[in-house]
Amino acid sequence: MRVAQGTLEVKTRSKFDIIDVTEQVESWLSRVGAGSGLLLVHVPHTTAAIAVNEAEPGLLSDILELLKELTKPGAAWRHNMVDDNAHAHLGNVIIDTSKTLPVAGGKLALGTWQRLLLIEMDGPRVRKLNLVYVGE
Ligand code: ZN
């Protein structure tokens, strides 16, 4: 059994953004010699999140619109008196901070339209992705 651990950096481009990190993560899997196993992807942030879905541009805009409707940026959330980003923390709670995914043949075993998506809600920033691979 092999275990590999690493961190990737991802630059987000605006306050709300979705970055397809699938290729970056698969490149890391290749560098560590992954075969078949499991990959944990963890975002060590409280105002960004990780999701698996289709990266069609219209859908990515829809996801951000839904998040804005649900989390109401600029509303009178109590946390906005501290640092004005309550909506991003709430979005993080809704979406979550990690995914565990199957790896086969050194690549993510995703469905045809599935991509690994970093969701930024308080950017632009440099975000980290913690990766832990366990497998053969
Ligand atoms: Zn905050």
Short mmCIF file of C-alpha atoms and ligand atoms in Angstrom, two decimals:
data_model
loop_
_atom_site.label_atom_id
_atom_site.label_comp_id
_atom_site.label_asym_id
_atom_site.label_seq_id
_atom_site.Cartn_x
_atom_site.Cartn_y
_atom_site.Cartn_z
CA MET A 1 0.00 0.00 0.00
CA ARG A 2 1.22 3.48 -0.73
CA VAL A 3 0.25 6.81 0.81
CA ALA A 4 1.07 10.17 -0.77
CA GLN A 5 0.24 13.58 0.60
CA GLY A 6 0.54 16.98 -1.06
CA THR A 7 -0.82 20.48 -1.49
CA LEU A 8 -1.74 22.31 -4.69
CA GLU A 9 -2.34 26.04 -5.08
CA VAL A 10 -5.17 27.43 -7.17
CA LYS A 11 -5.58 31.11 -8.07
CA THR A 12 -9.17 32.26 -8.19
CA ARG A 13 -10.11 35.18 -10.44
CA SER A 14 -12.98 37.02 -8.77
CA LYS A 15 -15.18 37.20 -5.67
CA PHE A 16 -17.31 34.32 -6.97
CA ASP A 17 -15.55 31.84 -9.21
CA ILE A 18 -15.46 28.15 -10.08
CA ILE A 19 -12.17 26.58 -11.17
CA ASP A 20 -12.04 23.13 -12.77
CA VAL A 21 -9.12 21.53 -10.91
CA THR A 22 -9.50 18.04 -12.39
CA GLU A 23 -6.39 18.20 -14.59
CA GLN A 24 -4.24 19.75 -11.86
CA VAL A 25 -5.27 16.98 -9.45
CA GLU A 26 -4.73 14.22 -12.03
CA SER A 27 -1.31 15.64 -12.82
CA TRP A 28 -0.46 15.32 -9.10
CA LEU A 29 -1.74 11.73 -9.10
CA SER A 30 0.58 11.00 -12.01
CA ARG A 31 3.55 12.64 -10.23
CA VAL A 32 3.06 10.48 -7.12
CA GLY A 33 2.67 7.30 -9.18
CA ALA A 34 -0.93 6.60 -8.17
CA GLY A 35 -2.51 3.36 -9.39
CA SER A 36 -5.84 2.25 -7.94
CA GLY A 37 -7.11 3.55 -4.64
CA LEU A 38 -8.80 6.55 -3.03
CA LEU A 39 -8.06 10.26 -3.14
CA LEU A 40 -9.15 12.68 -0.45
CA VAL A 41 -9.34 16.27 -1.69
CA HIS A 42 -9.66 18.82 1.10
CA VAL A 43 -10.01 22.59 0.89
CA PRO A 44 -8.49 24.06 4.09
CA HIS A 45 -10.62 27.19 3.92
CA THR A 46 -13.89 28.39 5.43
CA THR A 47 -15.01 30.53 2.47
CA ALA A 48 -14.32 28.20 -0.49
CA ALA A 49 -15.58 24.67 -1.15
CA ILE A 50 -15.14 21.62 -3.37
CA ALA A 51 -17.80 19.98 -5.53
CA VAL A 52 -18.09 17.39 -8.29
CA ASN A 53 -20.25 18.34 -11.23
CA GLU A 54 -20.31 19.29 -14.90
CA ALA A 55 -18.12 22.21 -15.99
CA GLU A 56 -20.50 23.54 -18.66
CA PRO A 57 -20.15 27.36 -18.51
CA GLY A 58 -23.88 28.06 -18.24
CA LEU A 59 -24.19 25.57 -15.38
CA LEU A 60 -21.21 27.10 -13.57
CA SER A 61 -22.99 30.48 -13.70
CA ASP A 62 -26.19 28.81 -12.49
CA ILE A 63 -24.36 27.27 -9.52
CA LEU A 64 -22.97 30.68 -8.52
CA GLU A 65 -26.42 32.29 -8.94
CA LEU A 66 -27.99 29.61 -6.73
CA LEU A 67 -25.31 30.13 -4.08
CA LYS A 68 -25.93 33.89 -4.11
CA GLU A 69 -29.69 33.34 -3.77
CA LEU A 70 -29.18 30.92 -0.87
CA THR A 71 -26.49 32.83 1.03
CA LYS A 72 -27.59 36.43 0.29
CA PRO A 73 -24.27 38.36 0.13
CA GLY A 74 -24.61 41.71 1.87
CA ALA A 75 -27.59 40.64 3.99
CA ALA A 76 -27.62 41.51 7.69
CA TRP A 77 -25.77 38.37 8.79
CA ARG A 78 -24.11 38.81 12.19
CA HIS A 79 -20.71 37.70 10.86
CA ASN A 80 -20.75 40.61 8.38
CA MET A 81 -20.03 42.91 11.34
CA VAL A 82 -16.70 41.02 11.71
CA ASP A 83 -15.40 40.72 8.15
CA ASP A 84 -18.27 41.04 5.68
CA ASN A 85 -18.11 37.56 4.17
CA ALA A 86 -20.82 35.60 6.01
CA HIS A 87 -22.30 34.47 2.68
CA ALA A 88 -19.04 32.66 1.84
CA HIS A 89 -18.92 30.82 5.18
CA LEU A 90 -22.56 29.80 4.71
CA GLY A 91 -21.82 28.54 1.20
CA ASN A 92 -18.91 26.51 2.58
CA VAL A 93 -21.25 24.89 5.12
CA ILE A 94 -23.78 24.04 2.39
CA ILE A 95 -21.27 22.56 -0.09
CA ASP A 96 -18.57 21.21 2.27
CA THR A 97 -14.79 21.14 2.26
CA SER A 98 -13.78 17.68 1.06
CA LYS A 99 -14.47 14.87 -1.38
CA THR A 100 -13.21 11.30 -1.36
CA LEU A 101 -12.99 9.92 -4.88
CA PRO A 102 -12.02 6.60 -6.47
CA VAL A 103 -8.80 6.45 -8.46
CA ALA A 104 -8.33 3.84 -11.20
CA GLY A 105 -5.34 3.50 -13.47
CA GLY A 106 -3.80 6.62 -11.94
CA LYS A 107 -6.77 8.82 -12.84
CA LEU A 108 -9.90 9.98 -11.06
CA ALA A 109 -12.67 7.48 -11.78
CA LEU A 110 -15.25 10.14 -12.58
CA GLY A 111 -18.41 9.87 -14.67
CA THR A 112 -18.41 11.20 -18.23
CA TRP A 113 -19.46 14.73 -17.27
CA GLN A 114 -18.04 14.90 -13.78
CA ARG A 115 -15.27 17.39 -12.99
CA LEU A 116 -13.70 18.40 -9.71
CA LEU A 117 -14.67 22.01 -9.06
CA LEU A 118 -13.16 24.48 -6.58
CA ILE A 119 -15.86 26.98 -5.66
CA GLU A 120 -14.64 30.42 -4.60
CA MET A 121 -17.03 32.65 -2.66
CA ASP A 122 -14.70 35.31 -1.22
CA GLY A 123 -11.98 35.82 -3.81
CA PRO A 124 -9.88 36.51 -5.62
CA ARG A 125 -7.30 34.59 -3.59
CA VAL A 126 -4.74 31.83 -3.79
CA ARG A 127 -6.47 28.73 -2.44
CA LYS A 128 -4.94 25.47 -1.27
CA LEU A 129 -6.04 21.94 -2.03
CA ASN A 130 -4.78 19.26 0.35
CA LEU A 131 -4.52 15.85 -1.30
CA VAL A 132 -4.10 12.44 0.32
CA TYR A 133 -3.82 9.36 -1.89
CA VAL A 134 -4.11 5.87 -0.42
CA GLY A 135 -3.87 2.88 -2.71
CA GLU A 136 -1.54 0.69 -4.67
ZN ZN B 1 -15.39 35.61 7.76
#
